[in-house]
XYZ file of C-alpha atoms in Angstrom:
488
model
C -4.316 -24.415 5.100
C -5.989 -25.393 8.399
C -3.445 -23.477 10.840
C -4.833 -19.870 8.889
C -7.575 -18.334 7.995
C -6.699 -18.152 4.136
C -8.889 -17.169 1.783
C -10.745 -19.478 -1.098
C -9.309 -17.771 -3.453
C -5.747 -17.974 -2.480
C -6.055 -21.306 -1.629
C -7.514 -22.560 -5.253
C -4.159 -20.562 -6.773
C -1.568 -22.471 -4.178
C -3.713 -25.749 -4.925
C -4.305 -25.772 -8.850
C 0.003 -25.436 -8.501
C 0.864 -27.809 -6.509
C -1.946 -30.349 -8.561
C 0.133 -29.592 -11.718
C 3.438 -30.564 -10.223
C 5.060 -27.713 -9.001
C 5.792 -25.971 -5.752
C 3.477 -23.318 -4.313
C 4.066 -21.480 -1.230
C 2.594 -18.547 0.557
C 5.468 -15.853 1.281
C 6.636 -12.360 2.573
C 4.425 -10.067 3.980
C 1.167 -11.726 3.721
C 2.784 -14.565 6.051
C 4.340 -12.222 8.743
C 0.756 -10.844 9.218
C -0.777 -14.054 9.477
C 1.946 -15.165 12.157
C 0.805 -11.934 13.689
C -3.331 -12.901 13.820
C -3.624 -9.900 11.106
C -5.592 -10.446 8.064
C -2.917 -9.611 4.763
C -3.772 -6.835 2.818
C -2.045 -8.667 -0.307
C -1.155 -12.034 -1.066
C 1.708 -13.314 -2.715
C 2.923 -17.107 -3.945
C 6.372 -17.899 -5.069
C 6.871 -21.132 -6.814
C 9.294 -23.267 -8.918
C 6.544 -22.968 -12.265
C 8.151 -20.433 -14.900
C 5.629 -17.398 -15.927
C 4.587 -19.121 -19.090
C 3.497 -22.369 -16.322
C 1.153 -20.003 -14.674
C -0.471 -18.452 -17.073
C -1.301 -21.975 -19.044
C -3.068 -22.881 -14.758
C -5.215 -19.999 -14.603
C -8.308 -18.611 -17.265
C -7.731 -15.075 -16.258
C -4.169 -13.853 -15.857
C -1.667 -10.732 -16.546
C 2.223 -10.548 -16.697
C 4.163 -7.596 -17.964
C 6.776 -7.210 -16.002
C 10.712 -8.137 -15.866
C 10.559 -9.924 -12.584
C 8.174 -13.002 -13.687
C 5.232 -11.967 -11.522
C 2.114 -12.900 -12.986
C -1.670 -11.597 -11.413
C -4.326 -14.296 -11.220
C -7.032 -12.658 -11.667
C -10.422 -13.506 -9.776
C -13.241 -10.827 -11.383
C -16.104 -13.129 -9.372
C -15.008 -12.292 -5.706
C -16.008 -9.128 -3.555
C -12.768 -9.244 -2.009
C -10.555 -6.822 -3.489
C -8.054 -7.595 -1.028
C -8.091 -11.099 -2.915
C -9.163 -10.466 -6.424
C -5.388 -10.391 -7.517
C -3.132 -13.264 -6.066
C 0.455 -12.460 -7.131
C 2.955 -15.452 -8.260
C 6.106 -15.286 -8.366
C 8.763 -17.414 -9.675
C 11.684 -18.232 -7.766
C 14.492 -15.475 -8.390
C 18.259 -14.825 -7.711
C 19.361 -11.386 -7.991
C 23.377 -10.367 -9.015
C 25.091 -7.645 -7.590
C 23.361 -4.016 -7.416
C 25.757 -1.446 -9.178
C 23.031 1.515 -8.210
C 22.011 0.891 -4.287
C 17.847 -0.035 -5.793
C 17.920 -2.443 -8.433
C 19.453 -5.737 -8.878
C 21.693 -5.563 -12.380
C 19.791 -8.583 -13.739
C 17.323 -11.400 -11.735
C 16.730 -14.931 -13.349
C 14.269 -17.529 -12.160
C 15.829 -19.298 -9.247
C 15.941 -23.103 -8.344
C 14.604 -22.984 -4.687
C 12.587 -21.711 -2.040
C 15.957 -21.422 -0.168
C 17.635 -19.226 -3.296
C 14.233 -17.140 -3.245
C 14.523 -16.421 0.842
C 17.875 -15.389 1.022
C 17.338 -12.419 -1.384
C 14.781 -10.578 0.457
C 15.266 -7.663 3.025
C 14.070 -8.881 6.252
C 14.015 -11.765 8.334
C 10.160 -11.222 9.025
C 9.201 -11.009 5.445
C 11.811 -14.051 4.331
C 9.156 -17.078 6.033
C 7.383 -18.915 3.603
C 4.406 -21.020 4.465
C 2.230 -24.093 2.489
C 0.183 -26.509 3.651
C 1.447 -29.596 3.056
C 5.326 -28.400 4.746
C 4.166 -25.524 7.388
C 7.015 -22.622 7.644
C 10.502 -22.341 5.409
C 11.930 -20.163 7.829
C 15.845 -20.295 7.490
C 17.032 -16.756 9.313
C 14.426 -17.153 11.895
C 12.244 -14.741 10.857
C 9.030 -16.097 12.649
C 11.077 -15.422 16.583
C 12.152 -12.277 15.079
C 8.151 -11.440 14.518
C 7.301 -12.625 17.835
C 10.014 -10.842 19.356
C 8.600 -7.704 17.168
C 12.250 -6.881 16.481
C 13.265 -5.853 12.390
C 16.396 -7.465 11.443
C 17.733 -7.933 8.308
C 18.286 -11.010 6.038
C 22.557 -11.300 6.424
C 24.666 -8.473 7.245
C 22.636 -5.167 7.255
C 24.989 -3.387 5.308
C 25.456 -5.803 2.542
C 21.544 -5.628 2.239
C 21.265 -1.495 2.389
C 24.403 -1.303 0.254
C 22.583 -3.710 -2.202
C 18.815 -1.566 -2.452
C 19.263 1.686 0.358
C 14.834 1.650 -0.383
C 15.360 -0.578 2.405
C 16.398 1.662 5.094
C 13.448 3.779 4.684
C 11.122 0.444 4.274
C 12.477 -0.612 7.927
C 11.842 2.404 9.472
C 8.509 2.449 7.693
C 7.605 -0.808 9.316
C 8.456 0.456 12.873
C 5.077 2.892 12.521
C 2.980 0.119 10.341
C 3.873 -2.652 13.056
C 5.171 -1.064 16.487
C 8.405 -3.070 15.395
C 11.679 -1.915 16.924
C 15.091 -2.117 14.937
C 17.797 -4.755 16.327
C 21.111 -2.758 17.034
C 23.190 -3.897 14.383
C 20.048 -3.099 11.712
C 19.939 0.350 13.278
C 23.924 1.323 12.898
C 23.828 0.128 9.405
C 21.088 1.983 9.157
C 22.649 5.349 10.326
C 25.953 4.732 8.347
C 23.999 3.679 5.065
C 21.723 6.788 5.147
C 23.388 8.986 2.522
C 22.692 6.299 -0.019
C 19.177 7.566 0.678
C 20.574 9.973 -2.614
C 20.542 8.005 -4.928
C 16.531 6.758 -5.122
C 14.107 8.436 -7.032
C 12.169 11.107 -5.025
C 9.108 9.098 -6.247
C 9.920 5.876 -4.532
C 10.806 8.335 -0.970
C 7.245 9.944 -1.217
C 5.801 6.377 -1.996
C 7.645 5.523 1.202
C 6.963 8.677 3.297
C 3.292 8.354 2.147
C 2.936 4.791 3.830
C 4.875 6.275 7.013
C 1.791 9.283 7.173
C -0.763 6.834 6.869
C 0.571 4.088 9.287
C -1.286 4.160 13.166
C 2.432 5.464 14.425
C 4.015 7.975 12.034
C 5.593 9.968 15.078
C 7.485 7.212 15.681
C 9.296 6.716 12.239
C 9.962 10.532 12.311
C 11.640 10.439 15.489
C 13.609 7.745 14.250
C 14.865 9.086 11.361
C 16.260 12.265 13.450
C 17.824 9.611 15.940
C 19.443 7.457 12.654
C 20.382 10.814 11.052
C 18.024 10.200 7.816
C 15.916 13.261 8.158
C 18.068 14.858 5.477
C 17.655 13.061 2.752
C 13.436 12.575 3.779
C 12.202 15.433 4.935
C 15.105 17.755 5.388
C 13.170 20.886 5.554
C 11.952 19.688 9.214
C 15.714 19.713 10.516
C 15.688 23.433 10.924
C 13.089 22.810 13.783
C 14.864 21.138 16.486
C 15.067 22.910 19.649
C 13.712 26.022 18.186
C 11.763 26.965 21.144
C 8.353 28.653 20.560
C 6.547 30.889 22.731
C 4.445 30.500 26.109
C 1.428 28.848 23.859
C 3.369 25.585 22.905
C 4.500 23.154 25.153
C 7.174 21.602 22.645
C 9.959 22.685 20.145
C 8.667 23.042 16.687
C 10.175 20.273 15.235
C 7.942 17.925 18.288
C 5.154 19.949 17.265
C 4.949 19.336 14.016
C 5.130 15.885 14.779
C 2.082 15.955 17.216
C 0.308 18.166 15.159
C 0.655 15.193 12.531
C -0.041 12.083 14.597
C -3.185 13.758 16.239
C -4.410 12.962 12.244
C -3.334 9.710 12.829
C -5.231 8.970 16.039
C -8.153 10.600 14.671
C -7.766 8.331 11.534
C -8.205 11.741 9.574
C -7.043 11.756 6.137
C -3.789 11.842 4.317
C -3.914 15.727 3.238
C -4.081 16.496 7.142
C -1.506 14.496 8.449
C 0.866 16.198 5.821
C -0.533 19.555 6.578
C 0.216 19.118 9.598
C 3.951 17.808 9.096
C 4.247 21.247 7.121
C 2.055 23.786 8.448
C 4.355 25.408 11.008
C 7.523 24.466 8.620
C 8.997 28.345 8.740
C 8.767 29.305 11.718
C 12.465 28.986 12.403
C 13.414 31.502 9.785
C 10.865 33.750 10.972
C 10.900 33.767 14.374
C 11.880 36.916 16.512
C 12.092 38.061 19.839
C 9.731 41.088 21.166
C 10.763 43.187 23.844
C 6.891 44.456 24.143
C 5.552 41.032 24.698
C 8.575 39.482 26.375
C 7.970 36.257 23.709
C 9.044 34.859 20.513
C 6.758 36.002 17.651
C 6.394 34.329 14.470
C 4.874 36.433 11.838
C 4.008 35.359 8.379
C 4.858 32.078 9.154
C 1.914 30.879 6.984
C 2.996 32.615 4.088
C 6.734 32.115 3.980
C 5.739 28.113 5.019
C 3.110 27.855 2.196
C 6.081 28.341 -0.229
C 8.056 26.192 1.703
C 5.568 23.407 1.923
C 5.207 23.867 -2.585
C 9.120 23.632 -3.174
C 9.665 20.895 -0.528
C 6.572 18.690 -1.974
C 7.162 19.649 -5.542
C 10.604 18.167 -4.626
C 9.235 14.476 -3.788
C 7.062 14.514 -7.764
C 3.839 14.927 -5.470
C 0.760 15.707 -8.238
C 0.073 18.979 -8.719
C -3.302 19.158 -7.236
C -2.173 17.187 -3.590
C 0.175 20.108 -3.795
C -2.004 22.641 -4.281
C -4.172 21.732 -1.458
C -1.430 21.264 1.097
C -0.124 24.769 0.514
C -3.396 25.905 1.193
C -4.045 24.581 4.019
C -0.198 25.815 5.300
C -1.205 29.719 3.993
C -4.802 29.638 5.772
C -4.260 27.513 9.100
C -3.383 30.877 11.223
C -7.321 31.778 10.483
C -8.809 34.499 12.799
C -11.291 32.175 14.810
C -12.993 34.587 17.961
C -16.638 34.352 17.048
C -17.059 37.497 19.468
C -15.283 39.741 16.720
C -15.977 38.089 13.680
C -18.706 38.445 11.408
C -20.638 35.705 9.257
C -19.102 37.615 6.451
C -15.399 37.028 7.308
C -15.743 33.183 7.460
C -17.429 32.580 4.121
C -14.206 35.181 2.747
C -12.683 32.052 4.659
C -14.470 29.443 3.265
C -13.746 30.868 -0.430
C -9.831 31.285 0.326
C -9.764 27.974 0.916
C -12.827 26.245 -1.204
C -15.949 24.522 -0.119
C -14.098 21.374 -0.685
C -10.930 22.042 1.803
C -12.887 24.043 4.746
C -13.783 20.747 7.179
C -10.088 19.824 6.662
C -8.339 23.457 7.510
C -10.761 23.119 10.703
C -9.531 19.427 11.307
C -5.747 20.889 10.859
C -6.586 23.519 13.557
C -7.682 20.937 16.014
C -4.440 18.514 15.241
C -2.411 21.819 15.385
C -3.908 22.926 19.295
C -3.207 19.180 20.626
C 0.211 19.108 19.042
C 0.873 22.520 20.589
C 0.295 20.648 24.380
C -3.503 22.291 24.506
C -5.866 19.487 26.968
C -8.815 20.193 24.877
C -8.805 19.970 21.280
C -12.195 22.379 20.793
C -12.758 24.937 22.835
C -16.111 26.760 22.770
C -14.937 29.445 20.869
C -13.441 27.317 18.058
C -17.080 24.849 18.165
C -18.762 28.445 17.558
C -16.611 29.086 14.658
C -17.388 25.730 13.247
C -20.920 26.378 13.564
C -20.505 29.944 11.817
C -18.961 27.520 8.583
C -21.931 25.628 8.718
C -24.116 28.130 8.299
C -21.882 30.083 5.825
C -22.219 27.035 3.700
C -25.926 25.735 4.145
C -28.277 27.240 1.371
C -30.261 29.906 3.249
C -34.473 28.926 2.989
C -35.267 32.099 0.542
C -37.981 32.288 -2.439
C -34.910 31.007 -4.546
C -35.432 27.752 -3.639
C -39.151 27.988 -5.477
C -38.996 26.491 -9.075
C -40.898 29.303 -10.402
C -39.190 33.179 -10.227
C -40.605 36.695 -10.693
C -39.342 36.621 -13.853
C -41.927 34.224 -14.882
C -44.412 35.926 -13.271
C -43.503 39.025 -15.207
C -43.061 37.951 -18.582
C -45.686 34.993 -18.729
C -48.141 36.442 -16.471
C -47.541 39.533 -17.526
C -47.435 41.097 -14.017
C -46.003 44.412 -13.382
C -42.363 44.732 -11.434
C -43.751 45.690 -7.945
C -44.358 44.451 -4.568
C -46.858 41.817 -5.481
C -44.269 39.773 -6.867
C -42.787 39.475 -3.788
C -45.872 39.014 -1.955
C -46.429 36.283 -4.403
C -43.205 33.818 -4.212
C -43.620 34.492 -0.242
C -47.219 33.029 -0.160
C -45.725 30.048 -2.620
C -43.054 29.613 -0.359
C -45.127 29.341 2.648
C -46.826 26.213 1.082
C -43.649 24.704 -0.381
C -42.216 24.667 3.195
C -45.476 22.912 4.667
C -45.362 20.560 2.127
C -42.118 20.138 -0.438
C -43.890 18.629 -3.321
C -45.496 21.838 -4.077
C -42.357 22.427 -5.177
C -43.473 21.573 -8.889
C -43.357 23.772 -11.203
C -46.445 22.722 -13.218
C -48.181 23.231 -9.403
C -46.311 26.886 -8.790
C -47.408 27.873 -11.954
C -51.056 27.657 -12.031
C -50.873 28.461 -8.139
C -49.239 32.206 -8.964
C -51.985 32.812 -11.673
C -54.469 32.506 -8.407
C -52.637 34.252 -6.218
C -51.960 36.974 -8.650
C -56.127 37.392 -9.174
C -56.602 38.487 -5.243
C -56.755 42.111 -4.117
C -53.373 44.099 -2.616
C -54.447 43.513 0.668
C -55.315 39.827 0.340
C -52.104 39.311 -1.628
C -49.896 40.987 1.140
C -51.615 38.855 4.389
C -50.333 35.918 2.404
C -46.865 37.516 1.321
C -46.059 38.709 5.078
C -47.151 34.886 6.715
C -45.092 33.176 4.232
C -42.041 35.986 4.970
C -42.452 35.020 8.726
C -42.599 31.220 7.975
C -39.265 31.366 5.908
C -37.746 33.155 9.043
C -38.756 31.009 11.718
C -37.520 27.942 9.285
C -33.702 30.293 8.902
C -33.882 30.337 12.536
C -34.623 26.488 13.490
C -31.950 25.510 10.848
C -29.272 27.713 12.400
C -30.315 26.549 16.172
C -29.776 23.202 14.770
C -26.768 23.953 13.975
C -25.352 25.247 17.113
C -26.923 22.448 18.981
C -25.228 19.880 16.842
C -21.823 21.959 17.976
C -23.246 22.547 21.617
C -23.266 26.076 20.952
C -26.868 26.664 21.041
């Protein structure tokens, strides 16, 4: 396919088709991102060959499912993206009696019969080698016009599967697609059939929004098209609730920042839907003060971590994705002045939260001060605090690092419990730290039983050097550490 850049592997599927007799064309989205210069993520073929056709072409192959799609399987490429190449038989679909699935499908006749089925006119252009583009609703303009409009009448097609409505407004954040008028009223009026899909299949959706380079702008476009209810309907209660003299934007905008500064950072999932949530109650708990002349929002944290459980319990989230969120709702208000806080007080923070979750509360934090209108997104007090984590969670250099302990030295070298003990792991630790493979045991054992022959005074020279040697190491670690957070 000399126009593309198509991968071996799709190209031996197409070809080993068309060589037996049938029809074999590329199709959907893996063609609207070639047309666009973007390598697919997935591939998919629809032909005229029935699923029993397919699997007789191919050595490797799986097909369990009711609409005839069978994986060719590839276990010799490094490709993932390519290791499965989907094919499809043609299909026609009946009516839909429950706005998501079609009440039966059977294996269609033509391309044409396939194409008119789909949802939109960008994913309904079909491409092959030998006959270029299928393209009969002028899907390929519609791409380079980067406009989303759907196969038909709009409301025929969300009547028929409303999954749709939130896949459109999905694609405006994947692609930086806009919706055509017409597909945006339908849109609007169609919304409320957004009731009758599973919550699973509107997290699967919501999931792909989060992820996508532009989620801010499918959220914003879901208040405008009046879908928010039947999304995320705990967000509605934050328009135009105006916060106090610290944020520049109403709390339903700043939840939105908070979450698209994940996105341009390319930080993970859990933040960006921390941040969609971790303000969530502050409408219900705002109130004014007379004494500071501002809007105060107090447990906000704690009424939103509850929030944040019931809301994402709602869309069948797991458990444990759950779990974390709310976490990082109930602990993203943490005390952060390094000038009044103690070492102590941020591990207590780093074991609310876990070792596991601490980078991403502090991420959270720094999405939460650019989504509030702040210009810098870490101040030196909050790159102290960071620092203050770090060393809360390094392993301090101590004499418990030594393979050998006093207890052996006691019981096996039947030394009394005193101060020589510690003089003794000091001196070993002094050596280990010039040179880590002393850190043997075999080595630390028949070292002690020397050290343990010399005189008090002897003993306690060593002791004290190697006491001084583990705290100038403690204190190059830690200046390390501040450098590395320009702290130092």
């Amino acid at each position: 396919m000399s126009k593309f850049s198509i991968p071996f592997e799709v190209t031996r599927v197409t070809k080993a088709l068309e060589e037996a007799g049938f029809e074999a064309y590329l199709v959907g989205g893996c063609v609207r991102d070639l047309i666009r210069g973007e390598r697919p993520k997935d591939w998919d073929v629809t032909t005229n060959a029935k699923p029993e056709d397919i699997t007789n072409l191919f050595e490797e192959t799986f097909y369990n499912n009711e609409y005839g799609t069978v994986g060719v399987y590839d276990q010799n490429t490094p490709d993932e993206s390519v290791r499965i190449v989907e094919v499809t038989p043609y299909r026609t679909e009946t009516t839909y009696s429950n706005a998501r699935h079609p009440d039966s499908v059977s294996f269609g006749e033509s391309l044409e019969d396939d194409l008119k089925r789909r949802d939109f006119t960008m994913n309904a252009v079909a491409y092959s080698e030998k006959k270029g583009f299928v393209d009969p609703y002028g899907g390929e303009k519609d791409i380079a016009r980067k406009v989303i409009t759907t196969v038909g009448k709009p409301k025929d097609r969300f009547n028929e599967d409303a999954l749709r409505i939130l896949r459109a407004i999905r694609f405006t954040a994947e692609l930086g697609f806009a919706i055509d008028s017409e597909t945006a009223s339908a849109i609007q009026e169609s919304a409320q059939n957004l009731k009758k899909i599973a919550k699973e299949r509107i997290r699967d959706e919501l999931s792909k929004i989060l992820m996508s380079e532009q989620p801010i702008q499918a959220f914003f476009l879901m208040k405008q098209l009046e879908m928010l209810e039947y999304v995320t309907p705990d967000l509605i209660r934050g328009i135009g609730i105006e916060q106090n003299q610290a944020h520049k934007y109403d709390v339903f905008e700043h939840l939105l920042r908070t979450m698209q500064h994940g996105a341009d950072k390319g930080w993970s999932f859990d933040i960006r839907l921390a941040g969609l949530y971790h303000d969530i109650s502050k409408p219900e708990t705002r109130r004014w003060s007379k004494e500071k002349g501002n809007w105060t929002f107090y447990g906000h944290e704690v009424v939103g971590a509850r929030v944040a459980r019931r809301a994402l319990n709602d869309l069948k989230f797991p458990k444990k994705k759950i779990d974390k969120i709310v976490t990082l709702v109930r602990w993203h208000m943490f005390f952060s002045d390094p000038e009044k806080i103690t070492l102590s007080a941020v591990r207590r923070m780093v074991r609310n939260v876990g070792e596991e979750n601490i980078w991403d509360l502090l991420n959270l934090r720094i999405c939460d001060r650019i989504g509030s209108g702040r210009p810098k997104e870490q101040p030196f007090r909050f790159r102290k605090y960071k620092s203050m984590v770090e060393e809360a969670l390094r392993d301090p250099i101590s004499v418990t690092m030594l393979k050998i302990d006093g207890k052996y030295l006691i019981e096996e070298l039947e030394e009394k419990a005193g101060p020589r003990i510690g003089w003794t792991l000091h001196a070993l630790l002094e050596e280990v730290l010039d040179d880590s493979s002393k850190n043997d045991e075999k080595y630390l054992q028949n070292r002690a039983e020397e050290l343990l022959k010399l005189d008090d005074q002897a003993l306690k020279e060593l002791g004290e050097s190697g006491k001084k040697r583990q705290e100038a190491f403690e204190k190059e670690a830690i200046e390390r550490i501040q450098e590395k957070h320009w702290v130092k």
